[in-house]
Short mmCIF file of C-alpha atoms and ligand atoms in Angstrom, two decimals:
data_model
loop_
_atom_site.label_atom_id
_atom_site.label_comp_id
_atom_site.label_asym_id
_atom_site.label_seq_id
_atom_site.Cartn_x
_atom_site.Cartn_y
_atom_site.Cartn_z
CA UNK A 271 92.25 120.19 126.56
CA UNK A 272 90.44 117.03 125.46
CA UNK A 273 92.08 115.52 122.50
CA UNK A 274 90.10 116.12 119.16
CA UNK A 275 88.25 113.42 117.52
CA UNK A 276 89.13 113.17 113.93
CA UNK A 277 87.79 110.81 111.39
CA UNK A 278 89.75 107.66 111.67
CA UNK A 279 88.87 105.87 108.46
CA UNK A 280 89.02 106.71 104.86
CA UNK A 281 86.15 107.52 102.82
CA UNK A 282 86.86 105.27 99.92
CA UNK A 283 88.27 102.34 102.05
CA UNK A 284 85.25 101.91 104.55
CA UNK A 285 82.17 104.36 103.38
CA UNK A 286 79.53 103.08 105.84
CA UNK A 287 82.02 103.65 108.97
CA UNK A 288 83.40 106.81 107.32
CA UNK A 289 79.79 108.24 107.09
CA UNK A 290 78.56 107.14 110.49
CA UNK A 291 81.72 108.98 112.34
CA UNK A 292 81.16 111.87 110.16
CA UNK A 293 77.82 112.63 111.03
CA UNK A 294 78.34 111.74 114.77
CA UNK A 295 81.59 113.82 114.81
CA UNK A 296 80.25 116.95 113.30
CA UNK A 297 77.48 116.76 115.90
CA UNK A 298 74.42 116.54 113.51
CA UNK A 299 72.62 113.79 115.19
CA UNK A 300 72.13 111.72 118.08
CA UNK A 301 70.67 108.22 118.24
CA UNK A 302 67.65 107.60 120.35
CA UNK A 303 66.31 104.70 122.03
CA UNK A 304 64.07 103.61 119.38
CA UNK A 305 66.44 102.19 116.53
CA UNK A 306 65.91 104.14 113.38
CA UNK A 307 64.77 107.07 115.09
CA UNK A 308 66.89 110.20 114.95
CA UNK A 309 67.47 113.11 117.14
CA UNK A 310 68.07 115.96 114.87
CA UNK A 311 70.67 118.43 116.65
CA UNK A 312 70.74 121.90 116.05
CA UNK A 313 73.77 121.48 113.27
CA UNK A 314 71.42 119.18 111.19
CA UNK A 315 67.92 120.51 111.95
CA UNK A 316 69.44 123.98 110.61
CA UNK A 317 70.05 122.17 107.41
CA UNK A 318 66.61 120.86 107.04
CA UNK A 319 65.32 124.30 107.91
CA UNK A 320 67.70 125.87 105.03
CA UNK A 321 66.16 123.10 102.46
CA UNK A 322 62.66 123.67 103.43
CA UNK A 323 62.85 127.54 103.23
CA UNK A 324 64.40 127.21 99.91
CA UNK A 325 61.86 124.72 98.35
CA UNK A 326 58.79 126.32 100.25
CA UNK A 327 59.63 129.54 98.52
CA UNK A 328 59.84 127.77 95.23
CA UNK A 329 56.49 125.99 95.36
CA UNK A 330 54.63 128.98 97.16
CA UNK A 331 55.58 131.30 94.37
CA UNK A 332 53.99 128.70 91.89
CA UNK A 333 50.54 128.75 94.00
CA UNK A 334 50.95 125.95 96.21
CA UNK A 335 49.67 126.34 99.61
CA UNK A 336 50.36 124.62 102.96
CA UNK A 337 48.18 122.57 104.96
CA UNK A 338 48.54 120.40 108.03
CA UNK A 339 46.65 117.11 108.41
CA UNK A 340 46.40 114.83 111.49
CA UNK A 341 48.96 112.25 112.30
CA UNK A 342 46.53 109.58 112.60
CA UNK A 343 44.76 107.79 110.09
CA UNK A 344 41.79 105.44 110.83
CA UNK A 345 42.42 101.99 109.36
CA UNK A 346 39.27 102.12 106.96
CA UNK A 347 40.69 105.06 105.27
CA UNK A 348 44.07 103.79 104.96
CA UNK A 349 43.14 100.56 103.45
CA UNK A 350 40.40 102.26 100.99
CA UNK A 351 42.74 102.26 97.84
CA UNK A 352 43.76 98.55 98.63
CA UNK A 353 46.40 98.07 95.82
CA UNK A 354 48.76 101.26 96.95
CA UNK A 355 48.84 99.82 100.57
CA UNK A 356 49.59 95.97 99.93
CA UNK A 357 53.23 95.84 99.41
CA UNK A 358 53.65 98.48 102.30
CA UNK A 359 51.46 97.15 105.17
CA UNK A 360 54.34 95.36 106.86
CA UNK A 361 55.97 98.91 107.40
CA UNK A 362 52.87 100.60 108.94
CA UNK A 363 52.80 101.33 112.59
CA UNK A 364 49.26 101.32 114.63
CA UNK A 365 48.08 102.96 117.68
CA UNK A 366 45.69 100.21 119.35
CA UNK A 367 45.15 101.34 122.75
CA UNK A 368 44.38 104.50 124.81
CA UNK A 369 45.60 103.70 128.46
CA UNK A 370 44.57 99.95 128.99
CA UNK A 371 41.33 100.25 126.53
CA UNK A 372 41.52 98.85 123.34
CA UNK A 373 40.40 101.24 120.45
CA UNK A 374 37.13 100.13 118.35
CA UNK A 375 39.10 100.92 115.34
CA UNK A 376 42.76 100.97 114.92
CA UNK A 377 44.89 104.09 114.11
CA UNK A 378 47.84 104.41 111.61
CA UNK A 379 50.74 106.67 112.18
CA UNK A 380 50.92 108.31 108.82
CA UNK A 381 53.25 106.65 106.53
CA UNK A 382 52.05 109.04 103.80
CA UNK A 383 48.94 111.32 103.61
CA UNK A 384 47.11 110.38 100.37
CA UNK A 385 44.20 108.63 102.25
CA UNK A 386 43.61 111.23 105.02
CA UNK A 387 43.78 114.30 102.41
CA UNK A 388 41.71 112.76 99.72
CA UNK A 389 38.95 111.82 102.40
CA UNK A 390 38.82 115.91 102.86
CA UNK A 391 39.37 116.65 98.90
CA UNK A 392 36.40 114.81 98.16
CA UNK A 393 34.35 117.13 100.30
CA UNK A 394 35.99 120.29 99.22
CA UNK A 395 36.12 119.52 95.50
CA UNK A 396 32.75 120.09 94.02
CA UNK A 397 33.16 122.25 90.43
CA UNK A 398 35.88 122.95 87.90
CA UNK A 399 36.10 126.21 89.71
CA UNK A 400 37.50 124.32 92.86
CA UNK A 401 40.44 123.14 90.69
CA UNK A 402 43.44 123.23 90.54
CA UNK A 403 43.64 122.54 94.26
CA UNK A 404 47.33 122.68 95.24
CA UNK A 405 48.35 121.71 98.75
CA UNK A 406 51.55 121.00 100.52
CA UNK A 407 52.45 119.72 103.92
CA UNK A 408 55.63 119.59 105.88
CA UNK A 409 55.46 116.86 108.56
CA UNK A 410 57.27 113.47 109.63
CA UNK A 411 56.08 110.09 108.83
CA UNK A 412 56.54 106.63 110.16
CA UNK A 413 57.73 103.55 108.16
CA UNK A 414 58.78 100.55 110.31
CA UNK A 415 61.88 99.72 108.02
CA UNK A 416 63.50 96.33 108.62
CA UNK A 417 66.73 96.90 106.98
CA UNK A 418 69.38 98.27 109.37
CA UNK A 419 69.05 102.09 109.77
CA UNK A 420 71.45 104.48 108.45
CA UNK A 421 71.23 108.06 109.55
CA UNK A 422 69.15 110.20 107.22
CA UNK A 423 69.35 107.41 104.34
CA UNK A 424 67.32 105.00 106.09
CA UNK A 425 65.06 106.02 109.18
CA UNK A 426 61.92 104.80 110.40
CA UNK A 427 60.74 108.26 111.26
CA UNK A 428 61.82 111.00 108.81
CA UNK A 429 60.71 114.80 108.00
CA UNK A 430 59.37 115.48 104.69
CA UNK A 431 57.15 117.44 102.50
CA UNK A 432 54.30 115.94 100.62
CA UNK A 433 52.78 117.67 97.86
CA UNK A 434 49.04 116.88 96.94
CA UNK A 435 47.78 118.41 94.11
CA UNK A 436 44.35 117.73 92.03
CA UNK A 437 43.48 118.90 88.40
CA UNK A 438 40.38 118.76 86.20
CA UNK A 439 42.49 117.40 83.40
CA UNK A 440 44.95 114.51 82.69
CA UNK A 441 47.24 117.14 80.61
CA UNK A 442 47.50 119.82 83.70
CA UNK A 443 48.22 116.82 86.02
CA UNK A 444 51.10 115.68 83.58
CA UNK A 445 52.36 119.05 83.38
CA UNK A 446 52.51 119.67 87.02
CA UNK A 447 54.42 116.50 87.64
CA UNK A 448 57.35 117.28 85.55
CA UNK A 449 57.50 120.78 86.52
CA UNK A 450 57.94 119.37 90.28
CA UNK A 451 60.32 117.13 89.26
CA UNK A 452 62.39 120.25 87.78
CA UNK A 453 61.95 121.76 91.37
CA UNK A 454 63.47 118.93 92.79
CA UNK A 455 66.23 118.92 90.07
CA UNK A 456 67.01 122.54 91.21
CA UNK A 457 66.73 121.95 94.97
CA UNK A 458 69.40 119.10 94.63
CA UNK A 459 71.70 120.68 91.88
CA UNK A 460 71.57 124.21 93.05
CA UNK A 461 71.19 124.06 96.83
CA UNK A 462 72.98 120.70 97.63
CA UNK A 463 75.28 120.71 94.75
CA UNK A 464 74.37 117.23 93.90
CA UNK A 465 73.66 116.20 90.13
CA UNK A 466 70.70 114.14 89.36
CA UNK A 467 69.47 111.45 86.73
CA UNK A 468 65.78 112.48 85.89
CA UNK A 469 63.28 110.17 84.49
CA UNK A 470 60.37 107.81 84.65
CA UNK A 471 60.21 104.91 86.98
CA UNK A 472 59.65 101.61 85.60
CA UNK A 473 56.25 99.66 85.84
CA UNK A 474 57.87 97.68 88.66
CA UNK A 475 59.51 100.25 90.91
CA UNK A 476 56.55 103.05 90.29
CA UNK A 477 54.46 103.74 93.47
CA UNK A 478 51.67 101.03 92.95
CA UNK A 479 48.98 103.74 93.40
CA UNK A 480 50.22 105.92 90.55
CA UNK A 481 49.84 105.56 86.79
CA UNK A 482 53.38 106.69 86.46
CA UNK A 483 56.18 107.81 88.97
CA UNK A 484 58.92 110.17 88.06
CA UNK A 485 62.00 110.48 90.13
CA UNK A 486 65.56 112.09 90.39
CA UNK A 487 68.13 109.74 91.18
CA UNK A 488 71.96 109.79 92.11
CA UNK A 489 74.99 107.74 93.22
CA UNK A 490 76.71 107.56 96.46
CA UNK A 491 80.45 107.28 96.88
CA UNK A 492 79.93 103.70 97.70
CA UNK A 493 78.45 102.86 94.30
CA UNK A 494 74.77 102.54 95.55
CA UNK A 495 72.19 104.62 93.65
CA UNK A 496 69.67 106.26 95.61
CA UNK A 497 66.36 108.19 94.86
CA UNK A 498 66.32 111.65 95.82
CA UNK A 499 62.65 112.50 95.25
CA UNK A 500 59.77 111.54 93.42
CA UNK A 501 56.67 113.13 91.61
CA UNK A 502 53.59 110.97 90.75
CA UNK A 503 50.49 110.96 88.54
CA UNK A 504 47.91 109.35 90.57
CA UNK A 505 45.73 108.93 87.47
CA UNK A 506 42.25 108.44 88.85
CA UNK A 507 43.26 105.51 91.19
CA UNK A 508 42.77 107.65 94.10
CA UNK A 509 39.71 109.85 92.82
CA UNK A 510 37.58 106.74 92.33
CA UNK A 511 37.65 105.15 95.66
CA UNK A 512 37.55 108.43 97.31
CA UNK A 513 35.07 109.87 95.38
CA UNK A 514 37.11 113.30 94.10
CA UNK A 515 34.42 114.45 91.38
CA UNK A 516 33.44 117.58 90.16
CA UNK A 517 31.30 119.26 87.67
CA UNK A 518 33.01 120.38 84.49
CA UNK A 519 31.86 123.52 82.65
CA UNK A 520 29.18 121.54 80.89
CA UNK A 521 27.77 120.27 84.18
CA UNK A 522 29.02 117.08 83.36
CA UNK A 523 30.47 114.89 86.47
CA UNK A 524 34.02 113.77 86.22
CA UNK A 525 36.60 112.28 88.19
CA UNK A 526 39.85 114.40 89.08
CA UNK A 527 43.43 113.86 88.43
CA UNK A 528 45.58 114.06 91.73
CA UNK A 529 49.40 114.20 91.80
CA UNK A 530 51.58 113.62 94.98
CA UNK A 531 55.09 114.67 95.13
CA UNK A 532 57.83 114.49 98.18
CA UNK A 533 61.37 114.99 99.34
CA UNK A 534 62.69 113.98 102.55
CA UNK A 535 65.49 114.36 105.03
CA UNK A 536 67.14 111.50 103.17
CA UNK A 537 68.48 114.53 100.99
CA UNK A 538 70.63 115.84 103.55
CA UNK A 539 72.18 112.24 103.95
CA UNK A 540 72.75 112.33 99.93
CA UNK A 541 74.42 115.57 100.21
CA UNK A 542 76.66 114.74 103.34
CA UNK A 543 77.67 111.46 101.80
CA UNK A 544 78.53 113.06 98.19
CA UNK A 545 80.70 115.99 99.43
CA UNK A 546 82.27 114.84 102.82
CA UNK A 547 86.00 114.14 103.06
CA UNK A 548 88.78 112.99 105.27
CA UNK A 549 88.36 115.72 107.39
CA UNK A 550 84.87 115.74 107.65
CA UNK A 551 81.35 117.17 106.26
CA UNK A 552 81.62 119.74 103.53
CA UNK A 553 78.84 122.21 103.09
CA UNK A 554 77.63 123.59 100.12
CA UNK A 555 77.79 127.41 100.56
CA UNK A 556 74.35 127.97 99.63
CA UNK A 557 72.79 125.75 102.49
CA UNK A 558 75.50 126.60 105.10
CA UNK A 559 73.85 128.48 107.84
CA UNK A 560 77.26 130.03 108.58
CA UNK A 561 79.33 130.61 105.43
CA UNK A 562 82.71 131.82 107.30
CA UNK A 563 84.25 131.24 110.58
CA UNK A 564 86.82 133.81 111.67
CA UNK A 565 89.39 132.56 113.74
CA UNK A 566 91.58 135.31 115.66
CA UNK A 567 95.22 133.86 116.39
CA UNK A 568 95.77 134.87 119.90
CA UNK A 569 98.90 135.64 121.69
CA UNK A 570 99.11 137.00 125.17
CA UNK A 571 100.68 140.44 124.30
CA UNK A 572 98.51 141.15 121.10
CA UNK A 573 95.35 139.32 121.99
CA UNK A 574 93.33 142.58 122.78
CA UNK A 575 94.19 144.08 119.77
CA UNK A 576 93.73 141.17 117.54
CA UNK A 577 90.31 140.41 119.19
CA UNK A 578 89.10 144.05 118.50
CA UNK A 579 89.97 143.95 114.78
CA UNK A 580 88.37 140.46 114.39
CA UNK A 581 85.44 141.64 115.95
CA UNK A 582 85.17 144.56 113.85
CA UNK A 583 85.42 142.20 110.90
CA UNK A 584 82.74 139.74 112.06
CA UNK A 585 80.21 142.90 112.14
CA UNK A 586 81.43 144.06 108.74
CA UNK A 587 81.09 140.46 107.13
CA UNK A 588 77.61 140.01 108.94
CA UNK A 589 75.76 139.04 105.74
CA UNK A 590 77.78 135.88 105.85
CA UNK A 591 76.52 134.91 109.03
CA UNK A 592 80.13 134.32 110.41
CA UNK A 593 81.26 132.28 113.44
CA UNK A 594 83.41 134.32 115.38
CA UNK A 595 85.60 131.86 117.50
CA UNK A 596 87.07 134.09 120.21
CA UNK A 597 87.43 130.96 122.64
CA UNK A 598 90.71 131.52 124.48
CA UNK A 599 90.64 127.88 126.10
CA UNK A 600 91.20 126.10 122.39
CA UNK A 601 94.24 126.52 120.32
CA UNK A 602 93.85 127.81 116.84
CA UNK A 603 94.67 124.44 115.32
CA UNK A 604 91.98 122.63 117.41
CA UNK A 605 89.47 125.29 116.14
CA UNK A 606 90.70 124.98 112.84
CA UNK A 607 90.04 120.99 112.70
CA UNK A 608 86.55 121.81 114.61
CA UNK A 609 85.16 124.14 111.65
CA UNK A 610 86.76 121.59 108.85
CA UNK A 611 84.84 118.65 110.54
CA UNK A 612 81.64 120.91 110.62
CA UNK A 613 82.16 121.91 107.19
CA UNK A 614 82.10 125.58 107.08
CA UNK A 615 82.91 126.72 103.52
CA UNK A 616 85.58 129.51 104.37
CA UNK A 617 87.90 130.11 107.25
CA UNK A 618 89.53 133.54 107.90
CA UNK A 619 92.51 133.54 110.08
CA UNK A 620 93.57 136.66 111.30
CA UNK A 621 96.60 137.33 113.70
CA UNK A 622 99.00 140.03 114.69
CA UNK A 623 101.33 140.01 111.76
CA UNK A 624 98.09 139.85 109.35
CA UNK A 625 96.57 143.17 110.83
CA UNK A 626 100.31 144.92 110.55
CA UNK A 627 100.08 143.91 106.69
CA UNK A 628 96.22 145.11 106.37
CA UNK A 629 95.51 141.30 105.02
CA UNK A 630 93.73 138.00 106.42
CA UNK A 631 94.21 134.26 105.55
CA UNK A 632 91.43 133.08 103.59
CA UNK A 633 91.11 129.04 103.49
CA UNK A 634 88.70 127.17 101.54
CA UNK A 635 87.03 123.92 103.03
CA UNK A 636 86.61 122.36 99.61
CA UNK A 637 90.34 122.43 98.39
CA UNK A 638 92.04 123.61 101.42
CA UNK A 639 93.59 126.24 99.29
CA UNK A 640 95.05 129.21 101.17
CA UNK A 641 95.72 132.83 100.11
CA UNK A 642 96.14 136.28 101.68
CA UNK A 643 93.78 138.64 100.92
CA UNK A 644 93.55 142.47 101.66
CA UNK A 645 91.17 143.68 104.06
CA UNK A 646 89.68 146.04 101.55
CA UNK A 647 89.10 143.16 98.97
CA UNK A 648 87.72 140.78 101.33
CA UNK A 649 83.95 141.01 100.91
CA UNK A 650 84.53 140.71 97.18
CA UNK A 651 86.67 137.83 97.43
CA UNK A 652 84.63 135.79 99.97
CA UNK A 653 81.42 136.42 97.89
CA UNK A 654 83.40 135.16 94.69
CA UNK A 655 84.82 132.33 96.51
CA UNK A 656 81.62 130.98 97.79
CA UNK A 657 80.26 130.99 94.43
CA UNK A 658 83.26 129.04 93.36
CA UNK A 659 83.24 126.48 95.90
CA UNK A 660 79.52 125.99 95.17
CA UNK A 661 80.30 125.34 91.51
CA UNK A 662 83.35 123.34 92.30
CA UNK A 663 81.28 120.86 94.78
CA UNK A 664 78.56 120.27 91.94
CA UNK A 665 81.42 119.72 89.19
CA UNK A 666 83.15 117.25 91.26
CA UNK A 667 80.22 115.33 91.94
CA UNK A 668 78.89 115.70 88.22
CA UNK A 669 82.43 114.03 87.20
CA UNK A 670 82.01 111.25 89.85
CA UNK A 671 78.27 110.76 88.58
CA UNK A 672 79.62 111.01 84.87
CA UNK A 673 82.35 108.41 85.64
CA UNK A 674 80.13 106.10 87.54
CA UNK A 675 77.68 105.24 84.46
CA UNK A 676 78.76 102.78 81.88
CA UNK A 677 76.84 101.29 79.03
CA UNK A 678 75.80 97.65 79.06
CA UNK A 679 74.46 95.43 76.18
CA UNK A 680 73.99 92.17 78.11
CA UNK A 681 73.04 91.04 81.55
CA UNK A 682 76.78 90.07 82.31
CA UNK A 683 77.93 93.47 81.32
CA UNK A 684 75.36 95.15 83.80
CA UNK A 685 76.68 92.65 86.30
CA UNK A 686 80.20 93.79 85.89
CA UNK A 687 79.22 97.47 86.23
CA UNK A 688 77.23 97.18 89.25
CA UNK A 689 80.05 94.85 90.86
CA UNK A 690 82.30 97.51 89.85
CA UNK A 691 80.02 100.19 91.83
CA UNK A 692 78.85 101.66 88.62
CA UNK A 693 75.39 102.44 87.21
CA UNK A 694 74.40 100.63 83.92
CA UNK A 695 72.89 102.56 81.09
CA UNK A 696 70.79 100.23 78.74
CA UNK A 697 68.40 99.89 76.02
CA UNK A 698 65.62 97.96 77.87
CA UNK A 699 62.06 96.63 77.11
CA UNK A 700 60.48 97.73 80.43
CA UNK A 701 58.72 94.85 81.45
CA UNK A 702 58.12 93.81 84.99
CA UNK A 703 59.16 90.05 84.18
CA UNK A 704 62.64 91.18 82.60
CA UNK A 705 63.31 93.49 85.50
CA UNK A 706 62.58 90.57 87.97
CA UNK A 707 65.09 88.33 85.90
CA UNK A 708 67.63 91.44 85.74
CA UNK A 709 67.24 91.84 89.57
CA UNK A 710 67.83 88.03 90.12
CA UNK A 711 70.92 88.03 87.99
CA UNK A 712 72.54 90.88 88.80
CA UNK A 713 71.22 92.51 92.33
CA UNK A 714 70.34 95.77 90.23
CA UNK A 715 66.91 97.32 90.06
CA UNK A 716 65.91 100.19 87.39
CA UNK A 717 66.51 103.54 88.59
CA UNK A 718 64.60 105.24 86.03
CA UNK A 719 64.28 105.89 82.12
CA UNK A 720 65.56 108.83 80.46
CA UNK A 721 62.63 111.32 79.08
CA UNK A 722 62.00 111.90 75.45
CA UNK A 723 64.59 108.80 74.47
CA UNK A 724 63.84 105.47 73.00
CA UNK A 725 65.56 102.50 73.40
CA UNK A 726 67.37 101.08 70.13
CA UNK A 727 66.85 97.60 69.02
CA UNK A 728 66.50 94.73 71.04
CA UNK A 729 66.28 94.78 74.86
CA UNK A 730 69.51 94.28 76.39
CA UNK A 731 68.41 91.45 78.71
CA UNK A 732 65.68 89.74 76.77
CA UNK A 733 64.36 88.99 73.27
CA UNK A 734 61.91 91.95 73.28
CA UNK A 735 62.31 95.08 71.45
CA UNK A 736 63.71 97.49 73.51
CA UNK A 737 61.36 100.75 74.23
CA UNK A 738 63.63 102.92 76.96
CA UNK A 739 66.98 104.21 77.67
CA UNK A 740 67.31 103.10 81.58
CA UNK A 741 69.65 103.43 84.44
CA UNK A 742 70.03 100.24 86.47
CA UNK A 743 72.06 100.07 89.66
CA UNK A 744 72.37 98.51 93.02
CA UNK A 745 70.45 100.68 95.25
CA UNK A 746 69.62 101.92 98.77
C1 87F B 42 54.71 102.79 103.35
C2 87F B 42 53.83 102.25 104.17
C3 87F B 42 52.32 102.87 103.94
C4 87F B 42 55.53 104.55 100.45
C5 87F B 42 54.68 103.47 102.19
O1 87F B 42 56.34 109.18 97.17
C6 87F B 42 52.29 103.33 102.48
C7 87F B 42 53.43 103.75 101.66
O2 87F B 42 52.01 104.78 100.08
C8 87F B 42 53.28 104.54 100.47
N1 87F B 42 55.69 103.84 101.50
N2 87F B 42 54.30 104.75 99.94
C9 87F B 42 54.34 105.48 98.69
C10 87F B 42 54.22 107.22 98.99
C11 87F B 42 53.79 107.81 97.75
C12 87F B 42 53.87 109.35 97.68
N3 87F B 42 53.20 110.00 98.65
C13 87F B 42 53.44 111.64 98.81
C14 87F B 42 55.27 109.79 97.38
C15 87F B 42 55.69 111.24 97.56
C16 87F B 42 54.72 112.04 98.86
#
């Protein structure tokens, strides 16, 4: 039997090495020949499918419909709203040839789909009766990152959903952008068990094509802040160049108010980084495709009887989509390690003595706690333990996030905080110039500013009055 490959570094000693080891050893991904492009193996693709299905249900219930637009965007379209593309142009990948023939117009591989979708929207939207128009697409996009790639967290191709909705009024658009941010908060907090800081992006950090950008942000165990998802109010910045106009109830022609919003496979990386431990990944029960693994303890004499009972158990517990690990060429200990590495929330052990006593051994992945559970109580016990694990993972992550936030009243205090792997909460003026100065002196960027809060007194970093309560951190 091959020796099992455990994790050889500590999460809090060398986070990035720990992260790569955990992801490879849990058999989530493989690298490909193109740097920054990942192969999603079944163990990670199934997580994406769970997240997709959770979020898809949520937005469909809210009236959003799914569509699919082409991968390739003609150059003229992509550069129509010039402001939004300026900063991004080095990251755009282009198709220039078919065979040996040069194309008359280059085609961009979509880095995001505002332009191609809004070209169609301008034809589809005529009257106030066509609004709101609320479409979403699940697809992959390519952005040629130059920083070194990190599985899930920074990849050149990633999977995501992009919602593109259009409203007749600014008020409706604003209301939806906030509602979608709540959907993202729910996705992270309820499914991934990762707490989030909600708020508004700064002038400097918002999407250049938007009037304003909302985001959810959190912190990774290495002290780096990371954006989980965004929701933008695009104002009329796209509807004007793309000519998305409608006749209102008074037959007056008006430019419409689009929003765009997205989350990606980066979210999986956040979840894995936050919950994983020295033994491997830890899956929150709600996203785990298999909630339990049943490991029968096999000895030559009692094997048949134990297998019979464990198989029966797997059948009774089928709502938890159990893995029934009846492999005979691996020891029980080897199997325990494997399923811990792969993050299965609950392990059920069943040996001949347990059968005699009509109980099983139940082991929690998150706390390693072991207990005997009577067969007759097992269903109820599994169900409540899964809820406990989900809540415990969230509470632990929330405590970490709360303990990672400190208040700063000067640039040097913020610098101390971020060097100590923390996020700084400050009273801030919000200006682009001030943010540039803060970045230069501390290495930190603004993450977002809390809703419905006004900064008190002077800006922590300059002479202006403060307007916002803002989080700053070193980020991904
Ligand atoms: C990279 C290359 C070209 C981000 C880019 O956030 C264009 C872009 O427009 C670009 N990187 N963006 C902003 C994306 C905005 C928006 N799109 C829909 C989202 C969520 C989903």
